[in-house]
Amino acid sequence: MKKGLCVYPGSFDPVTIGHLDLIERGADIFPEVVVAVLHNPAKEGCFPIVQRLELLARACSHLPNVRFDQFDGLLVDYMKKLDAGIVLRGLRAVTDFESEFQMAQLNHQMAPDVETLFLMTAPEHAYLSSSAVREIGMFGGDIAPFVPACIVEDVRRALKP
Ligand code: PNS
């Protein structure tokens, strides 16, 4: 198993400043971080996978030890493919706990050598989610405070009512 490699999986539809904060903190702790976007054919999402990856890459261009990938199927299979042992996830509030706990337990049962590491989301981002950004943008609200500055225009254009 590759030491020092961690995987931050998610939908990132689109990446928010909350995600970016977590990626930056992960990149401070681990020599190598792979941000892995789930490609779920049953759930198309709002932004195409290619655009989600492009927005992530632009938002993280200052982080040389972070790379980007997509995966489908089970996360534990993707972890095995990368020979990675650590899943990084953010916890925003107690409301996240139950589903995150379930996911971590199931993943651990399927792949006992995979550990899930949680970082508490910074309090100023605790309210933030991609779905809230999508809703605000689609109803004509200002998404600028919630996504990295370098991607604001693209997100705004994509969500424009
Ligand atoms: O950003 P999200 O939507 O909270 O990320 C959820 C994600 C992608 C981490 C999770 O849905 C996932 O790992 N899906 C892959 C399928 C899988 O492995 N399921 C079993 C664990 S319950």
mmCIF file of C-alpha atoms and ligand atoms in Angstrom:
data_model
loop_
_atom_site.group_PDB
_atom_site.id
_atom_site.type_symbol
_atom_site.label_atom_id
_atom_site.label_comp_id
_atom_site.label_asym_id
_atom_site.label_seq_id
_atom_site.Cartn_x
_atom_site.Cartn_y
_atom_site.Cartn_z
ATOM 1 C CA MET A 1 0.000 0.000 0.000
ATOM 2 C CA LYS A 2 1.317 3.428 -0.980
ATOM 3 C CA LYS A 3 2.198 5.364 2.170
ATOM 4 C CA GLY A 4 1.349 9.054 2.172
ATOM 5 C CA LEU A 5 -1.325 8.790 -0.484
ATOM 6 C CA CYS A 6 -4.851 9.808 0.400
ATOM 7 C CA VAL A 7 -8.009 9.937 -1.676
ATOM 8 C CA TYR A 8 -10.660 12.608 -1.230
ATOM 9 C CA PRO A 9 -13.751 11.259 -3.006
ATOM 10 C CA GLY A 10 -16.933 13.168 -3.724
ATOM 11 C CA SER A 11 -19.390 14.523 -6.232
ATOM 12 C CA PHE A 12 -17.927 18.056 -6.388
ATOM 13 C CA ASP A 13 -20.952 19.273 -8.372
ATOM 14 C CA PRO A 14 -19.461 21.918 -8.262
ATOM 15 C CA VAL A 15 -16.429 22.342 -5.955
ATOM 16 C CA THR A 16 -17.102 24.848 -3.138
ATOM 17 C CA ILE A 17 -14.791 26.835 -0.867
ATOM 18 C CA GLY A 18 -15.588 24.218 1.801
ATOM 19 C CA HIS A 19 -14.149 21.461 -0.416
ATOM 20 C CA LEU A 20 -11.162 23.634 -1.268
ATOM 21 C CA ASP A 21 -10.417 24.228 2.415
ATOM 22 C CA LEU A 22 -10.442 20.485 3.018
ATOM 23 C CA ILE A 23 -8.225 19.769 -0.003
ATOM 24 C CA GLU A 24 -5.715 22.397 1.154
ATOM 25 C CA ARG A 25 -5.605 20.928 4.655
ATOM 26 C CA GLY A 26 -5.300 17.401 3.248
ATOM 27 C CA ALA A 27 -2.438 18.543 1.024
ATOM 28 C CA ASP A 28 -0.668 19.936 4.117
ATOM 29 C CA ILE A 29 -0.912 16.588 5.888
ATOM 30 C CA PHE A 30 -0.323 14.094 3.059
ATOM 31 C CA PRO A 31 2.464 14.054 0.468
ATOM 32 C CA GLU A 32 -0.052 13.140 -2.234
ATOM 33 C CA VAL A 33 -3.804 13.772 -2.472
ATOM 34 C CA VAL A 34 -6.040 12.403 -5.209
ATOM 35 C CA VAL A 35 -9.366 14.198 -5.512
ATOM 36 C CA ALA A 36 -11.643 11.578 -7.046
ATOM 37 C CA VAL A 37 -14.946 12.577 -8.648
ATOM 38 C CA LEU A 38 -17.638 9.911 -8.577
ATOM 39 C CA HIS A 39 -19.013 9.217 -12.015
ATOM 40 C CA ASN A 40 -22.459 7.864 -11.307
ATOM 41 C CA PRO A 41 -24.217 7.011 -14.596
ATOM 42 C CA ALA A 42 -27.525 6.652 -12.696
ATOM 43 C CA LYS A 43 -27.225 10.228 -11.387
ATOM 44 C CA GLU A 44 -26.078 12.640 -14.064
ATOM 45 C CA GLY A 45 -25.685 15.619 -11.760
ATOM 46 C CA CYS A 46 -25.615 19.223 -12.877
ATOM 47 C CA PHE A 47 -22.056 19.795 -14.115
ATOM 48 C CA PRO A 48 -20.551 17.239 -16.526
ATOM 49 C CA ILE A 49 -17.722 15.212 -14.970
ATOM 50 C CA VAL A 50 -15.143 16.759 -17.316
ATOM 51 C CA GLN A 51 -16.150 20.249 -16.198
ATOM 52 C CA ARG A 52 -16.129 19.286 -12.499
ATOM 53 C CA LEU A 53 -12.569 18.032 -12.950
ATOM 54 C CA GLU A 54 -11.565 21.153 -14.845
ATOM 55 C CA LEU A 55 -13.032 23.467 -12.171
ATOM 56 C CA LEU A 56 -11.302 21.456 -9.432
ATOM 57 C CA ALA A 57 -7.966 21.592 -11.231
ATOM 58 C CA ARG A 58 -8.219 25.356 -11.682
ATOM 59 C CA ALA A 59 -9.258 25.947 -8.056
ATOM 60 C CA CYS A 60 -6.322 23.822 -6.829
ATOM 61 C CA SER A 61 -3.640 24.985 -9.276
ATOM 62 C CA HIS A 62 -1.593 26.283 -6.297
ATOM 63 C CA LEU A 63 -1.360 22.782 -4.811
ATOM 64 C CA PRO A 64 1.373 20.761 -6.557
ATOM 65 C CA ASN A 65 0.757 17.551 -4.597
ATOM 66 C CA VAL A 66 -2.923 17.305 -5.539
ATOM 67 C CA ARG A 67 -4.164 15.480 -8.631
ATOM 68 C CA PHE A 68 -7.587 14.729 -10.012
ATOM 69 C CA ASP A 69 -9.309 11.637 -11.279
ATOM 70 C CA GLN A 70 -12.758 10.132 -11.758
ATOM 71 C CA PHE A 71 -14.061 6.771 -10.651
ATOM 72 C CA ASP A 72 -17.179 4.687 -10.938
ATOM 73 C CA GLY A 73 -18.437 1.720 -8.948
ATOM 74 C CA LEU A 74 -17.288 1.111 -5.405
ATOM 75 C CA LEU A 75 -14.850 3.445 -3.710
ATOM 76 C CA VAL A 76 -13.018 0.498 -2.135
ATOM 77 C CA ASP A 77 -12.333 -0.944 -5.606
ATOM 78 C CA TYR A 78 -10.929 2.382 -6.711
ATOM 79 C CA MET A 79 -8.777 2.511 -3.558
ATOM 80 C CA LYS A 80 -7.434 -0.937 -4.404
ATOM 81 C CA LYS A 81 -6.689 0.144 -7.975
ATOM 82 C CA LEU A 82 -4.613 3.086 -6.679
ATOM 83 C CA ASP A 83 -3.105 0.985 -3.885
ATOM 84 C CA ALA A 84 -4.282 3.744 -1.520
ATOM 85 C CA GLY A 85 -5.254 3.171 2.135
ATOM 86 C CA ILE A 86 -6.713 6.460 3.342
ATOM 87 C CA VAL A 87 -10.024 8.055 2.435
ATOM 88 C CA LEU A 88 -10.342 11.709 3.431
ATOM 89 C CA ARG A 89 -13.793 13.137 4.177
ATOM 90 C CA GLY A 90 -15.079 16.334 5.739
ATOM 91 C CA LEU A 91 -17.636 16.493 8.534
ATOM 92 C CA ARG A 92 -19.711 19.633 8.541
ATOM 93 C CA ALA A 93 -22.132 19.024 11.340
ATOM 94 C CA VAL A 94 -23.795 16.250 13.311
ATOM 95 C CA THR A 95 -26.194 15.862 10.380
ATOM 96 C CA ASP A 96 -23.297 14.496 8.282
ATOM 97 C CA PHE A 97 -22.262 12.042 10.931
ATOM 98 C CA GLU A 98 -24.788 9.280 10.409
ATOM 99 C CA SER A 99 -24.297 8.832 6.665
ATOM 100 C CA GLU A 100 -20.518 9.296 6.921
ATOM 101 C CA PHE A 101 -20.336 6.781 9.768
ATOM 102 C CA GLN A 102 -22.312 4.266 7.733
ATOM 103 C CA MET A 103 -20.148 4.785 4.649
ATOM 104 C CA ALA A 104 -16.913 4.485 6.636
ATOM 105 C CA GLN A 105 -18.094 1.317 8.386
ATOM 106 C CA LEU A 106 -19.247 -0.335 5.166
ATOM 107 C CA ASN A 107 -16.041 0.579 3.382
ATOM 108 C CA HIS A 108 -14.012 -0.730 6.296
ATOM 109 C CA GLN A 109 -15.943 -3.975 6.304
ATOM 110 C CA MET A 110 -15.407 -4.456 2.569
ATOM 111 C CA ALA A 111 -11.761 -3.370 2.748
ATOM 112 C CA PRO A 112 -10.382 -3.616 6.307
ATOM 113 C CA ASP A 113 -7.075 -2.049 5.300
ATOM 114 C CA VAL A 114 -8.802 1.152 4.154
ATOM 115 C CA GLU A 115 -9.130 3.824 6.844
ATOM 116 C CA THR A 116 -11.430 6.830 6.625
ATOM 117 C CA LEU A 117 -10.011 9.990 8.100
ATOM 118 C CA PHE A 118 -12.362 12.863 8.937
ATOM 119 C CA LEU A 119 -11.435 16.514 9.133
ATOM 120 C CA MET A 120 -13.924 18.856 10.732
ATOM 121 C CA THR A 121 -15.045 21.465 8.242
ATOM 122 C CA ALA A 122 -14.032 24.996 9.199
ATOM 123 C CA PRO A 123 -16.983 26.574 11.090
ATOM 124 C CA GLU A 124 -17.381 29.303 8.473
ATOM 125 C CA HIS A 125 -18.091 26.594 5.847
ATOM 126 C CA ALA A 126 -20.313 24.382 7.977
ATOM 127 C CA TYR A 127 -23.480 25.558 6.219
ATOM 128 C CA LEU A 128 -22.138 25.094 2.703
ATOM 129 C CA SER A 129 -22.923 22.393 0.143
ATOM 130 C CA SER A 130 -22.783 21.987 -3.632
ATOM 131 C CA SER A 131 -26.552 21.515 -3.731
ATOM 132 C CA ALA A 132 -27.066 24.856 -1.948
ATOM 133 C CA VAL A 133 -24.729 26.540 -4.457
ATOM 134 C CA ARG A 134 -26.687 25.015 -7.347
ATOM 135 C CA GLU A 135 -29.987 26.167 -5.894
ATOM 136 C CA ILE A 136 -28.778 29.709 -5.202
ATOM 137 C CA GLY A 137 -27.305 29.973 -8.720
ATOM 138 C CA MET A 138 -30.341 28.527 -10.468
ATOM 139 C CA PHE A 139 -32.638 31.005 -8.737
ATOM 140 C CA GLY A 140 -30.441 33.928 -9.682
ATOM 141 C CA GLY A 141 -28.666 34.439 -6.329
ATOM 142 C CA ASP A 142 -24.997 35.377 -5.995
ATOM 143 C CA ILE A 143 -22.796 32.287 -5.699
ATOM 144 C CA ALA A 144 -19.533 34.292 -5.479
ATOM 145 C CA PRO A 145 -19.067 33.915 -1.691
ATOM 146 C CA PHE A 146 -19.371 30.137 -1.903
ATOM 147 C CA VAL A 147 -17.074 28.933 -4.688
ATOM 148 C CA PRO A 148 -13.371 29.593 -5.357
ATOM 149 C CA ALA A 149 -12.918 33.032 -6.959
ATOM 150 C CA CYS A 150 -11.296 31.684 -10.141
ATOM 151 C CA ILE A 151 -14.342 29.584 -11.053
ATOM 152 C CA VAL A 152 -17.144 32.000 -10.120
ATOM 153 C CA GLU A 153 -17.862 33.076 -13.709
ATOM 154 C CA ASP A 154 -18.030 29.504 -15.039
ATOM 155 C CA VAL A 155 -20.330 28.361 -12.257
ATOM 156 C CA ARG A 156 -22.500 31.442 -12.633
ATOM 157 C CA ARG A 157 -22.815 30.890 -16.406
ATOM 158 C CA ALA A 158 -23.617 27.199 -16.025
ATOM 159 C CA LEU A 159 -26.343 27.813 -13.432
ATOM 160 C CA LYS A 160 -27.835 30.950 -14.968
ATOM 161 C CA PRO A 161 -31.652 30.772 -14.870
HETATM 162 O O1 PNS B 1 -19.767 14.441 -2.310
HETATM 163 P P1 PNS B 1 -20.608 13.260 -1.907
HETATM 164 O O2 PNS B 1 -21.786 13.117 -2.843
HETATM 165 O O3 PNS B 1 -21.022 13.329 -0.456
HETATM 166 O O4 PNS B 1 -19.689 11.926 -2.072
HETATM 167 C C1 PNS B 1 -20.198 10.648 -1.797
HETATM 168 C C2 PNS B 1 -19.215 9.551 -2.287
HETATM 169 C C3 PNS B 1 -18.881 9.743 -3.759
HETATM 170 C C4 PNS B 1 -17.946 9.607 -1.487
HETATM 171 C C5 PNS B 1 -19.911 8.174 -2.057
HETATM 172 O O5 PNS B 1 -21.209 8.214 -2.582
HETATM 173 C C6 PNS B 1 -19.163 7.003 -2.690
HETATM 174 O O6 PNS B 1 -18.067 6.664 -2.298
HETATM 175 N N1 PNS B 1 -19.777 6.375 -3.712
HETATM 176 C C7 PNS B 1 -19.198 5.253 -4.406
HETATM 177 C C8 PNS B 1 -20.040 3.993 -4.230
HETATM 178 C C9 PNS B 1 -19.635 3.225 -2.969
HETATM 179 O O7 PNS B 1 -18.500 2.889 -2.775
HETATM 180 N N2 PNS B 1 -20.640 2.931 -2.114
HETATM 181 C C10 PNS B 1 -20.421 2.131 -0.937
HETATM 182 C C11 PNS B 1 -20.222 2.942 0.326
HETATM 183 S S1 PNS B 1 -21.772 3.301 1.040
#
